[in-house]
Amino acid sequence: MLKRKVIMAIADGLGDRPNSSLGSKTPLEYARTPNLDHLATEGITGMMNPISSGIPVGTDMGHLILFGYQPQHYPGRGPIEALGIGMEIQPGDIVFRCNFATVDDNGIVVDRRAGRIREKTDQIAEVINGMELEKGVEVYFKQATEHRAVLCLRGEGLSDKISDSDPKAPNDGKPYHQVEALDSSAEAQRTADLVNLFLKKTHEILLSHPVNEERIAEGKLPANFILTRGAGQMAHLEPITQQLNLKGSCIAGEGTVLGVAQLAGYNAITDASMTGNIDTNIALKAHLTIEEIVNNDIVYVHLKAPDIKGHDNEPFEKAEAIELFDQMVGMILQDLPEDVYIALAADHSTPCEVGEHTGEPVPILIYGPSIRRDRIEQYNEIDCAHGGLGHLSGEEFVRTLHGLMGFS
């Protein structure tokens, strides 16, 4: 069978809605995207729902599907985050995705991201890591991308069937949630009590932490609280690379994406200059993409910034982030080998007016050798709805790519 390769460029949170600030265009329509539009003109386009119409997904689930898994394979956000930052987890560990946050004296969440703290989070994590909540239950804690972190509870008799303490956006200005058991088991109740103890103890420690005293002196919000969510226990999944007998890499600056990549058996590549925001190093990402495709069957390259700007309700900045994505794709195009397809996708929509993920479909595209071109000339949510790929699920889109590559 004819074998070819694929580069999939993912713009996190790309999908949006027409925005009045942008003349009733989506940020993708508003942005100047000559490279994306060139690919649309020369390729085939469509729309994708990661799972099904109207079902919103997180970054973790969206990428799990784009890497070839199905929703039933989902191990929980915590374990994925831990893998992405190189944190060692063991069977039975309960792992959480966390935010450094700011609360006031009454436990009201002032900012779920502590002013999007980026500096010295390692120093904050250091005083939490190694804490013992009670005899036999230890805390492992590590900073992740920007305001994010990962918490691991290790001990006997624990459960991941507990609720989140994070009130989630747009609920700044409301109290954090007390963690509760989600079933009637003694393990779930014990774990909920331990997490509530963890929240209390870390808050007391962080109130006087030198990094926070320095931030307050500089007029910045202190990272004086840890919000937890996405509890999970690691499940063993057969890597997609083994299932299909292919080789792949993933280039990203975001821990969740890198974690999913490792779960799927891909070589996860990152660099300190890949910040996960609009100042990320797109030139390095493009260079590594071309370098990695030489010895791999498929390479994923990821840009987080559009999702961040959607969460922050910054439509103009989201358009700017999309233009950054366009530039990165253009750099890849300059050195694209003849036997390689480029696929464009997003993991979900993050409309600015909502500030959260929604269930609206995202535009997709495939460009490369012997592709059946359609008549679409612009890559956006409106035009791609009329493209030749039609409306696909995430599974169908990935299966289409595997078929073009000669893998099934």
mmCIF file of C-alpha atoms in Angstrom:
data_model
loop_
_atom_site.group_PDB
_atom_site.id
_atom_site.type_symbol
_atom_site.label_atom_id
_atom_site.label_comp_id
_atom_site.label_asym_id
_atom_site.label_seq_id
_atom_site.Cartn_x
_atom_site.Cartn_y
_atom_site.Cartn_z
ATOM 1 C CA MET A 1 0.000 0.000 0.000
ATOM 2 C CA LEU A 2 1.132 3.566 -0.766
ATOM 3 C CA LYS A 3 2.548 5.156 2.418
ATOM 4 C CA ARG A 4 2.554 8.897 3.056
ATOM 5 C CA LYS A 5 3.014 11.153 6.077
ATOM 6 C CA VAL A 6 0.955 13.776 7.924
ATOM 7 C CA ILE A 7 1.704 16.980 9.813
ATOM 8 C CA MET A 8 -1.294 18.027 11.905
ATOM 9 C CA ALA A 9 -1.246 21.657 13.046
ATOM 10 C CA ILE A 10 -3.659 22.268 15.931
ATOM 11 C CA ALA A 11 -4.896 25.722 16.937
ATOM 12 C CA ASP A 12 -6.263 25.187 20.439
ATOM 13 C CA GLY A 13 -9.744 26.671 20.984
ATOM 14 C CA LEU A 14 -9.850 28.039 17.426
ATOM 15 C CA GLY A 15 -13.613 27.921 16.880
ATOM 16 C CA ASP A 16 -15.646 30.996 17.774
ATOM 17 C CA ARG A 17 -18.835 32.930 17.049
ATOM 18 C CA PRO A 18 -19.417 36.145 15.061
ATOM 19 C CA ASN A 19 -18.333 38.981 17.336
ATOM 20 C CA SER A 20 -19.756 42.510 17.196
ATOM 21 C CA SER A 21 -16.342 43.987 18.019
ATOM 22 C CA LEU A 22 -15.007 42.386 14.833
ATOM 23 C CA GLY A 23 -17.787 43.566 12.544
ATOM 24 C CA SER A 24 -19.812 40.405 13.165
ATOM 25 C CA LYS A 25 -16.950 38.190 12.022
ATOM 26 C CA THR A 26 -15.368 35.380 13.982
ATOM 27 C CA PRO A 27 -11.742 35.977 15.037
ATOM 28 C CA LEU A 28 -10.701 33.445 12.368
ATOM 29 C CA GLU A 29 -12.645 35.334 9.676
ATOM 30 C CA TYR A 30 -11.254 38.649 10.927
ATOM 31 C CA ALA A 31 -7.615 37.534 11.094
ATOM 32 C CA ARG A 32 -5.296 37.847 8.109
ATOM 33 C CA THR A 33 -4.486 34.230 7.244
ATOM 34 C CA PRO A 34 -2.907 33.984 3.762
ATOM 35 C CA ASN A 35 -1.271 30.621 4.441
ATOM 36 C CA LEU A 36 -4.386 28.994 5.861
ATOM 37 C CA ASP A 37 -6.446 30.339 2.951
ATOM 38 C CA HIS A 38 -3.884 29.048 0.454
ATOM 39 C CA LEU A 39 -4.251 25.575 1.959
ATOM 40 C CA ALA A 40 -8.046 25.899 1.772
ATOM 41 C CA THR A 41 -7.849 26.845 -1.910
ATOM 42 C CA GLU A 42 -5.565 23.929 -2.746
ATOM 43 C CA GLY A 43 -7.010 21.354 -0.329
ATOM 44 C CA ILE A 44 -10.244 19.938 1.024
ATOM 45 C CA THR A 45 -12.121 21.390 4.005
ATOM 46 C CA GLY A 46 -14.944 20.576 6.380
ATOM 47 C CA MET A 47 -16.153 20.810 9.965
ATOM 48 C CA MET A 48 -15.522 18.521 12.912
ATOM 49 C CA ASN A 49 -17.268 17.775 16.190
ATOM 50 C CA PRO A 50 -14.709 16.047 18.443
ATOM 51 C CA ILE A 51 -17.408 13.751 19.880
ATOM 52 C CA SER A 52 -20.801 14.767 18.531
ATOM 53 C CA SER A 53 -22.883 17.863 17.823
ATOM 54 C CA GLY A 54 -23.297 20.183 20.769
ATOM 55 C CA ILE A 55 -20.997 18.298 23.146
ATOM 56 C CA PRO A 56 -18.215 20.521 24.558
ATOM 57 C CA VAL A 57 -14.899 18.879 25.372
ATOM 58 C CA GLY A 58 -11.826 19.897 27.321
ATOM 59 C CA THR A 59 -8.352 20.294 25.877
ATOM 60 C CA ASP A 60 -7.511 16.841 27.205
ATOM 61 C CA MET A 61 -10.475 15.026 25.644
ATOM 62 C CA GLY A 62 -10.202 17.005 22.402
ATOM 63 C CA HIS A 63 -6.568 15.998 21.953
ATOM 64 C CA LEU A 64 -7.170 12.432 23.120
ATOM 65 C CA ILE A 65 -9.564 12.151 20.169
ATOM 66 C CA LEU A 66 -7.231 13.913 17.722
ATOM 67 C CA PHE A 67 -4.506 11.449 18.679
ATOM 68 C CA GLY A 68 -6.855 8.560 17.862
ATOM 69 C CA TYR A 69 -8.530 7.512 21.115
ATOM 70 C CA GLN A 70 -12.222 7.464 21.994
ATOM 71 C CA PRO A 71 -14.061 9.097 24.933
ATOM 72 C CA GLN A 72 -14.322 5.794 26.817
ATOM 73 C CA HIS A 73 -10.519 5.688 26.985
ATOM 74 C CA TYR A 74 -10.362 8.918 29.029
ATOM 75 C CA PRO A 75 -8.253 8.441 32.216
ATOM 76 C CA GLY A 76 -9.042 11.856 33.741
ATOM 77 C CA ARG A 77 -7.361 15.230 33.358
ATOM 78 C CA GLY A 78 -5.034 14.837 36.327
ATOM 79 C CA PRO A 79 -3.073 11.831 35.053
ATOM 80 C CA ILE A 80 -2.728 13.422 31.610
ATOM 81 C CA GLU A 81 -1.368 16.633 33.115
ATOM 82 C CA ALA A 82 1.102 14.662 35.241
ATOM 83 C CA LEU A 83 2.466 12.815 32.215
ATOM 84 C CA GLY A 84 2.800 16.083 30.340
ATOM 85 C CA ILE A 85 5.108 17.653 32.911
ATOM 86 C CA GLY A 86 7.190 14.535 33.487
ATOM 87 C CA MET A 87 5.728 13.753 36.902
ATOM 88 C CA GLU A 88 6.075 10.138 37.985
ATOM 89 C CA ILE A 89 2.772 8.599 38.999
ATOM 90 C CA GLN A 90 2.048 5.127 40.289
ATOM 91 C CA PRO A 91 -1.006 2.843 40.125
ATOM 92 C CA GLY A 92 -3.498 3.947 42.766
ATOM 93 C CA ASP A 93 -2.324 7.575 42.853
ATOM 94 C CA ILE A 94 -5.113 10.171 42.734
ATOM 95 C CA VAL A 95 -4.016 12.987 40.449
ATOM 96 C CA PHE A 96 -5.558 16.442 40.005
ATOM 97 C CA ARG A 97 -5.191 19.309 37.607
ATOM 98 C CA CYS A 98 -4.712 22.506 39.627
ATOM 99 C CA ASN A 99 -4.614 26.279 39.304
ATOM 100 C CA PHE A 100 -2.601 28.715 41.359
ATOM 101 C CA ALA A 101 -5.371 31.138 42.383
ATOM 102 C CA THR A 102 -6.110 34.190 44.504
ATOM 103 C CA VAL A 103 -8.744 34.184 47.255
ATOM 104 C CA ASP A 104 -9.664 36.861 49.776
ATOM 105 C CA ASP A 105 -10.006 36.496 53.549
ATOM 106 C CA ASN A 106 -13.500 34.995 53.135
ATOM 107 C CA GLY A 107 -12.496 32.336 50.630
ATOM 108 C CA ILE A 108 -13.920 34.263 47.688
ATOM 109 C CA VAL A 109 -12.060 33.536 44.463
ATOM 110 C CA VAL A 110 -10.700 36.873 43.257
ATOM 111 C CA ASP A 111 -8.843 35.348 40.296
ATOM 112 C CA ARG A 112 -8.811 31.681 39.303
ATOM 113 C CA ARG A 113 -5.375 32.149 37.684
ATOM 114 C CA ALA A 114 -3.659 34.475 40.198
ATOM 115 C CA GLY A 115 -3.188 37.166 37.565
ATOM 116 C CA ARG A 116 -1.971 34.481 35.123
ATOM 117 C CA ILE A 117 1.131 33.990 37.223
ATOM 118 C CA ARG A 118 4.126 32.672 35.251
ATOM 119 C CA GLU A 119 7.187 33.431 37.355
ATOM 120 C CA LYS A 120 8.556 31.570 40.383
ATOM 121 C CA THR A 121 5.745 29.027 40.582
ATOM 122 C CA ASP A 122 8.443 26.417 41.142
ATOM 123 C CA GLN A 123 9.318 28.140 44.418
ATOM 124 C CA ILE A 124 5.690 27.967 45.507
ATOM 125 C CA ALA A 125 5.405 24.311 44.505
ATOM 126 C CA GLU A 126 8.538 23.476 46.458
ATOM 127 C CA VAL A 127 6.946 24.247 49.834
ATOM 128 C CA ILE A 128 3.898 22.076 49.029
ATOM 129 C CA ASN A 129 5.635 19.055 47.551
ATOM 130 C CA GLY A 130 6.303 16.317 50.118
ATOM 131 C CA MET A 131 3.591 17.403 52.556
ATOM 132 C CA GLU A 132 2.025 14.580 54.593
ATOM 133 C CA LEU A 133 -1.720 15.025 55.107
ATOM 134 C CA GLU A 134 -2.043 12.140 57.526
ATOM 135 C CA LYS A 135 0.015 9.059 58.244
ATOM 136 C CA GLY A 136 0.448 7.140 55.012
ATOM 137 C CA VAL A 137 -0.912 9.807 52.640
ATOM 138 C CA GLU A 138 1.717 11.936 50.918
ATOM 139 C CA VAL A 139 1.427 14.947 48.627
ATOM 140 C CA TYR A 140 3.401 15.324 45.416
ATOM 141 C CA PHE A 141 2.995 18.711 43.768
ATOM 142 C CA LYS A 142 4.613 20.252 40.698
ATOM 143 C CA GLN A 143 4.138 23.440 38.706
ATOM 144 C CA ALA A 144 3.013 23.163 35.072
ATOM 145 C CA THR A 145 2.447 25.693 32.273
ATOM 146 C CA GLU A 146 1.856 29.264 33.526
ATOM 147 C CA HIS A 147 -0.760 29.260 36.330
ATOM 148 C CA ARG A 148 -1.294 25.498 36.224
ATOM 149 C CA ALA A 149 0.023 22.747 38.476
ATOM 150 C CA VAL A 150 -0.485 19.059 39.246
ATOM 151 C CA LEU A 151 -1.326 17.476 42.606
ATOM 152 C CA CYS A 152 -0.814 13.781 43.347
ATOM 153 C CA LEU A 153 -2.098 12.070 46.503
ATOM 154 C CA ARG A 154 -0.387 8.770 47.243
ATOM 155 C CA GLY A 155 -1.598 6.296 49.828
ATOM 156 C CA GLU A 156 -3.950 3.397 50.503
ATOM 157 C CA GLY A 157 -7.739 3.639 50.466
ATOM 158 C CA LEU A 158 -8.140 6.645 48.159
ATOM 159 C CA SER A 159 -10.690 7.325 45.405
ATOM 160 C CA ASP A 160 -11.011 9.673 42.433
ATOM 161 C CA LYS A 161 -14.803 9.885 42.867
ATOM 162 C CA ILE A 162 -14.724 13.377 44.354
ATOM 163 C CA SER A 163 -15.859 16.826 43.211
ATOM 164 C CA ASP A 164 -13.782 19.847 42.185
ATOM 165 C CA SER A 165 -12.877 22.778 44.422
ATOM 166 C CA ASP A 166 -12.550 25.013 41.360
ATOM 167 C CA PRO A 167 -15.731 27.079 40.766
ATOM 168 C CA LYS A 168 -14.599 27.402 37.100
ATOM 169 C CA ALA A 169 -15.003 30.444 34.871
ATOM 170 C CA PRO A 170 -16.705 32.823 34.875
ATOM 171 C CA ASN A 171 -17.119 32.388 38.608
ATOM 172 C CA ASP A 172 -14.389 34.687 39.908
ATOM 173 C CA GLY A 173 -16.095 36.511 42.762
ATOM 174 C CA LYS A 174 -17.663 33.368 44.238
ATOM 175 C CA PRO A 175 -16.304 31.068 46.952
ATOM 176 C CA TYR A 176 -14.247 28.031 46.136
ATOM 177 C CA HIS A 177 -16.137 24.752 46.493
ATOM 178 C CA GLN A 178 -15.723 22.379 49.379
ATOM 179 C CA VAL A 179 -14.738 19.009 47.930
ATOM 180 C CA GLU A 180 -17.384 16.302 48.305
ATOM 181 C CA ALA A 181 -17.594 12.553 47.733
ATOM 182 C CA LEU A 182 -19.394 11.598 44.515
ATOM 183 C CA ASP A 183 -20.351 8.141 45.719
ATOM 184 C CA SER A 184 -21.119 6.550 49.077
ATOM 185 C CA SER A 185 -17.785 4.786 49.516
ATOM 186 C CA ALA A 186 -15.597 5.358 52.555
ATOM 187 C CA GLU A 187 -12.641 5.875 50.194
ATOM 188 C CA ALA A 188 -14.346 8.759 48.407
ATOM 189 C CA GLN A 189 -15.334 10.463 51.659
ATOM 190 C CA ARG A 190 -11.820 10.061 53.054
ATOM 191 C CA THR A 191 -10.253 11.493 49.903
ATOM 192 C CA ALA A 192 -12.648 14.465 49.877
ATOM 193 C CA ASP A 193 -11.738 15.208 53.511
ATOM 194 C CA LEU A 194 -8.033 14.969 52.712
ATOM 195 C CA VAL A 195 -8.293 17.358 49.765
ATOM 196 C CA ASN A 196 -10.194 19.881 51.889
ATOM 197 C CA LEU A 197 -7.413 19.585 54.479
ATOM 198 C CA PHE A 198 -4.853 20.105 51.719
ATOM 199 C CA LEU A 199 -6.632 23.294 50.579
ATOM 200 C CA LYS A 200 -6.663 24.671 54.115
ATOM 201 C CA LYS A 201 -3.032 23.829 54.912
ATOM 202 C CA THR A 202 -1.634 25.148 51.630
ATOM 203 C CA HIS A 203 -3.593 28.381 51.947
ATOM 204 C CA GLU A 204 -2.094 28.987 55.388
ATOM 205 C CA ILE A 205 1.396 28.345 54.019
ATOM 206 C CA LEU A 206 1.002 30.462 50.888
ATOM 207 C CA LEU A 207 -0.362 33.547 52.673
ATOM 208 C CA SER A 208 3.145 34.418 53.869
ATOM 209 C CA HIS A 209 5.190 32.859 51.091
ATOM 210 C CA PRO A 210 8.023 35.179 49.938
ATOM 211 C CA VAL A 211 6.909 34.996 46.293
ATOM 212 C CA ASN A 212 3.451 36.209 47.263
ATOM 213 C CA GLU A 213 4.793 38.949 49.526
ATOM 214 C CA GLU A 214 6.894 40.108 46.578
ATOM 215 C CA ARG A 215 3.891 40.012 44.216
ATOM 216 C CA ILE A 216 1.752 42.047 46.617
ATOM 217 C CA ALA A 217 4.527 44.641 46.940
ATOM 218 C CA GLU A 218 4.592 44.902 43.136
ATOM 219 C CA GLY A 219 0.816 45.354 42.956
ATOM 220 C CA LYS A 220 0.215 41.826 41.597
ATOM 221 C CA LEU A 221 -2.258 39.228 42.783
ATOM 222 C CA PRO A 222 -0.764 36.616 45.135
ATOM 223 C CA ALA A 223 -0.981 32.886 44.370
ATOM 224 C CA ASN A 224 -2.369 32.121 47.811
ATOM 225 C CA PHE A 225 -4.659 29.216 46.991
ATOM 226 C CA ILE A 226 -4.701 25.960 45.014
ATOM 227 C CA LEU A 227 -7.874 25.105 43.087
ATOM 228 C CA THR A 228 -8.282 21.418 42.247
ATOM 229 C CA ARG A 229 -10.251 19.644 39.514
ATOM 230 C CA GLY A 230 -10.218 16.657 37.187
ATOM 231 C CA ALA A 231 -9.354 13.951 39.722
ATOM 232 C CA GLY A 232 -8.376 10.693 38.063
ATOM 233 C CA GLN A 233 -6.520 7.423 38.440
ATOM 234 C CA MET A 234 -4.098 6.427 35.723
ATOM 235 C CA ALA A 235 -5.412 3.767 33.351
ATOM 236 C CA HIS A 236 -3.258 1.645 31.088
ATOM 237 C CA LEU A 237 -3.979 2.377 27.429
ATOM 238 C CA GLU A 238 -2.300 0.673 24.525
ATOM 239 C CA PRO A 239 -0.453 3.427 22.655
ATOM 240 C CA ILE A 240 -1.944 4.337 19.274
ATOM 241 C CA THR A 241 1.529 4.049 17.806
ATOM 242 C CA GLN A 242 1.590 0.363 18.777
ATOM 243 C CA GLN A 243 -1.941 -0.277 17.567
ATOM 244 C CA LEU A 244 -1.155 1.088 14.089
ATOM 245 C CA ASN A 245 2.563 0.318 14.015
ATOM 246 C CA LEU A 246 3.525 3.912 13.244
ATOM 247 C CA LYS A 247 5.965 6.469 14.641
ATOM 248 C CA GLY A 248 5.072 9.989 15.695
ATOM 249 C CA SER A 249 6.112 13.141 17.522
ATOM 250 C CA CYS A 250 4.278 16.021 19.169
ATOM 251 C CA ILE A 251 5.682 19.553 19.498
ATOM 252 C CA ALA A 252 3.917 21.685 22.095
ATOM 253 C CA GLY A 253 4.380 24.028 25.025
ATOM 254 C CA GLU A 254 1.279 22.901 26.909
ATOM 255 C CA GLY A 255 1.453 20.119 29.470
ATOM 256 C CA THR A 256 -1.952 18.607 28.722
ATOM 257 C CA VAL A 257 -1.127 18.117 25.053
ATOM 258 C CA LEU A 258 2.286 16.668 25.851
ATOM 259 C CA GLY A 259 0.670 14.284 28.337
ATOM 260 C CA VAL A 260 -1.833 12.990 25.779
ATOM 261 C CA ALA A 261 1.005 12.594 23.283
ATOM 262 C CA GLN A 262 2.978 10.426 25.693
ATOM 263 C CA LEU A 263 -0.110 8.398 26.504
ATOM 264 C CA ALA A 264 -0.556 7.725 22.785
ATOM 265 C CA GLY A 265 3.088 6.683 22.358
ATOM 266 C CA TYR A 266 4.359 9.799 20.612
ATOM 267 C CA ASN A 267 7.690 11.448 21.283
ATOM 268 C CA ALA A 268 6.792 14.615 23.232
ATOM 269 C CA ILE A 269 9.028 17.588 22.404
ATOM 270 C CA THR A 270 9.006 20.943 24.158
ATOM 271 C CA ASP A 271 11.261 23.877 25.006
ATOM 272 C CA ALA A 272 11.209 26.695 27.559
ATOM 273 C CA SER A 273 10.582 29.176 24.723
ATOM 274 C CA MET A 274 7.315 27.388 23.906
ATOM 275 C CA THR A 275 5.333 29.295 26.496
ATOM 276 C CA GLY A 276 1.796 28.166 25.762
ATOM 277 C CA ASN A 277 0.818 31.803 25.108
ATOM 278 C CA ILE A 278 1.109 34.372 22.339
ATOM 279 C CA ASP A 279 4.855 34.843 22.928
ATOM 280 C CA THR A 280 5.620 31.215 22.056
ATOM 281 C CA ASN A 281 8.479 30.384 19.714
ATOM 282 C CA ILE A 282 6.713 29.520 16.446
ATOM 283 C CA ALA A 283 9.951 29.475 14.447
ATOM 284 C CA LEU A 284 11.336 26.703 16.642
ATOM 285 C CA LYS A 285 8.062 24.792 16.451
ATOM 286 C CA ALA A 286 8.098 24.967 12.648
ATOM 287 C CA HIS A 287 11.766 23.959 12.471
ATOM 288 C CA LEU A 288 11.244 20.978 14.775
ATOM 289 C CA THR A 289 8.151 19.914 12.818
ATOM 290 C CA ILE A 290 10.105 19.644 9.577
ATOM 291 C CA GLU A 291 12.989 17.977 11.394
ATOM 292 C CA GLU A 292 10.751 15.391 13.055
ATOM 293 C CA ILE A 293 8.723 14.435 9.979
ATOM 294 C CA VAL A 294 11.882 13.017 8.380
ATOM 295 C CA ASN A 295 11.941 9.994 10.703
ATOM 296 C CA ASN A 296 8.268 9.828 11.694
ATOM 297 C CA ASP A 297 4.955 8.981 10.063
ATOM 298 C CA ILE A 298 2.966 11.760 11.733
ATOM 299 C CA VAL A 299 3.890 14.930 13.625
ATOM 300 C CA TYR A 300 1.511 17.064 15.688
ATOM 301 C CA VAL A 301 2.388 20.734 16.258
ATOM 302 C CA HIS A 302 0.262 22.721 18.703
ATOM 303 C CA LEU A 303 -0.477 26.393 19.456
ATOM 304 C CA LYS A 304 -2.313 27.219 22.701
ATOM 305 C CA ALA A 305 -2.731 30.997 22.350
ATOM 306 C CA PRO A 306 -6.146 31.155 20.558
ATOM 307 C CA ASP A 307 -7.747 29.217 23.417
ATOM 308 C CA ILE A 308 -6.255 31.518 26.051
ATOM 309 C CA LYS A 309 -7.524 34.641 24.292
ATOM 310 C CA GLY A 310 -10.963 33.062 23.909
ATOM 311 C CA HIS A 311 -11.095 32.361 27.649
ATOM 312 C CA ASP A 312 -10.072 35.958 28.335
ATOM 313 C CA ASN A 313 -12.753 37.391 25.991
ATOM 314 C CA GLU A 314 -10.149 39.198 23.879
ATOM 315 C CA PRO A 315 -11.411 38.895 20.279
ATOM 316 C CA PHE A 316 -8.742 41.139 18.735
ATOM 317 C CA GLU A 317 -5.969 39.295 20.571
ATOM 318 C CA LYS A 318 -7.501 35.975 19.560
ATOM 319 C CA ALA A 319 -7.322 37.112 15.931
ATOM 320 C CA GLU A 320 -3.672 38.032 16.549
ATOM 321 C CA ALA A 321 -3.042 34.556 17.974
ATOM 322 C CA ILE A 322 -4.633 33.026 14.878
ATOM 323 C CA GLU A 323 -2.335 35.122 12.684
ATOM 324 C CA LEU A 324 0.558 33.652 14.672
ATOM 325 C CA PHE A 325 -0.775 30.185 13.837
ATOM 326 C CA ASP A 326 -0.942 31.193 10.180
ATOM 327 C CA GLN A 327 2.693 32.322 10.273
ATOM 328 C CA MET A 328 3.781 29.042 11.862
ATOM 329 C CA VAL A 329 1.956 27.039 9.201
ATOM 330 C CA GLY A 330 3.577 29.220 6.522
ATOM 331 C CA MET A 331 7.030 28.403 7.905
ATOM 332 C CA ILE A 332 6.222 24.698 7.749
ATOM 333 C CA LEU A 333 4.957 25.041 4.176
ATOM 334 C CA GLN A 334 8.278 26.485 3.008
ATOM 335 C CA ASP A 335 10.065 23.180 3.630
ATOM 336 C CA LEU A 336 7.193 20.711 3.307
ATOM 337 C CA PRO A 337 8.298 17.417 1.686
ATOM 338 C CA GLU A 338 6.279 16.311 -1.343
ATOM 339 C CA ASP A 339 4.945 13.132 0.285
ATOM 340 C CA VAL A 340 3.535 14.894 3.369
ATOM 341 C CA TYR A 341 -0.040 16.050 3.980
ATOM 342 C CA ILE A 342 -0.808 19.045 6.167
ATOM 343 C CA ALA A 343 -3.959 18.772 8.274
ATOM 344 C CA LEU A 344 -5.443 21.720 10.164
ATOM 345 C CA ALA A 345 -7.687 21.192 13.168
ATOM 346 C CA ALA A 346 -8.735 22.444 16.586
ATOM 347 C CA ASP A 347 -9.617 20.531 19.721
ATOM 348 C CA HIS A 348 -12.756 22.574 20.456
ATOM 349 C CA SER A 349 -14.374 25.995 20.162
ATOM 350 C CA THR A 350 -13.715 28.702 22.778
ATOM 351 C CA PRO A 351 -15.982 31.638 21.859
ATOM 352 C CA CYS A 352 -14.847 34.954 23.310
ATOM 353 C CA GLU A 353 -18.349 35.952 24.378
ATOM 354 C CA VAL A 354 -18.655 32.749 26.445
ATOM 355 C CA GLY A 355 -15.111 32.488 27.783
ATOM 356 C CA GLU A 356 -15.427 28.702 27.965
ATOM 357 C CA HIS A 357 -15.437 25.697 25.652
ATOM 358 C CA THR A 358 -18.654 25.106 23.706
ATOM 359 C CA GLY A 359 -20.009 22.295 21.557
ATOM 360 C CA GLU A 360 -19.833 24.120 18.224
ATOM 361 C CA PRO A 361 -17.850 22.369 15.465
ATOM 362 C CA VAL A 362 -14.387 23.488 14.362
ATOM 363 C CA PRO A 363 -12.993 23.900 10.828
ATOM 364 C CA ILE A 364 -10.729 21.172 9.455
ATOM 365 C CA LEU A 365 -8.587 20.910 6.336
ATOM 366 C CA ILE A 366 -6.327 18.465 4.508
ATOM 367 C CA TYR A 367 -3.756 19.571 1.926
ATOM 368 C CA GLY A 368 -1.280 17.442 0.039
ATOM 369 C CA PRO A 369 -0.617 14.961 -2.742
ATOM 370 C CA SER A 370 -3.558 13.631 -4.784
ATOM 371 C CA ILE A 371 -6.104 15.335 -2.526
ATOM 372 C CA ARG A 372 -9.661 15.870 -3.827
ATOM 373 C CA ARG A 373 -9.849 19.656 -3.827
ATOM 374 C CA ASP A 374 -13.146 21.358 -3.101
ATOM 375 C CA ARG A 375 -14.186 24.897 -4.049
ATOM 376 C CA ILE A 376 -13.546 26.569 -0.695
ATOM 377 C CA GLU A 377 -10.973 29.374 -0.725
ATOM 378 C CA GLN A 378 -10.924 30.527 2.897
ATOM 379 C CA TYR A 379 -10.278 28.628 6.105
ATOM 380 C CA ASN A 380 -12.898 29.627 8.656
ATOM 381 C CA GLU A 381 -15.985 28.344 10.452
ATOM 382 C CA ILE A 382 -18.410 29.679 7.833
ATOM 383 C CA ASP A 383 -16.762 28.651 4.554
ATOM 384 C CA CYS A 384 -15.513 25.264 5.734
ATOM 385 C CA ALA A 385 -19.100 24.304 6.581
ATOM 386 C CA HIS A 386 -19.567 23.905 2.800
ATOM 387 C CA GLY A 387 -16.352 21.928 2.224
ATOM 388 C CA GLY A 388 -15.867 18.564 0.618
ATOM 389 C CA LEU A 389 -15.086 16.690 3.846
ATOM 390 C CA GLY A 390 -18.542 17.513 5.149
ATOM 391 C CA HIS A 391 -19.212 17.266 8.876
ATOM 392 C CA LEU A 392 -17.102 14.621 10.589
ATOM 393 C CA SER A 393 -16.616 13.389 14.114
ATOM 394 C CA GLY A 394 -13.099 13.501 15.499
ATOM 395 C CA GLU A 395 -12.826 9.734 15.039
ATOM 396 C CA GLU A 396 -13.825 10.022 11.367
ATOM 397 C CA PHE A 397 -11.354 12.837 10.715
ATOM 398 C CA VAL A 398 -8.429 10.962 12.255
ATOM 399 C CA ARG A 399 -9.452 7.764 10.465
ATOM 400 C CA THR A 400 -9.461 9.715 7.167
ATOM 401 C CA LEU A 401 -5.890 10.863 7.833
ATOM 402 C CA HIS A 402 -4.740 7.360 8.746
ATOM 403 C CA GLY A 403 -6.284 6.120 5.508
ATOM 404 C CA LEU A 404 -4.448 8.718 3.428
ATOM 405 C CA MET A 405 -1.231 7.679 5.152
ATOM 406 C CA GLY A 406 -1.814 4.035 4.343
ATOM 407 C CA PHE A 407 -2.463 2.976 7.956
ATOM 408 C CA SER A 408 -5.714 1.522 9.232
#
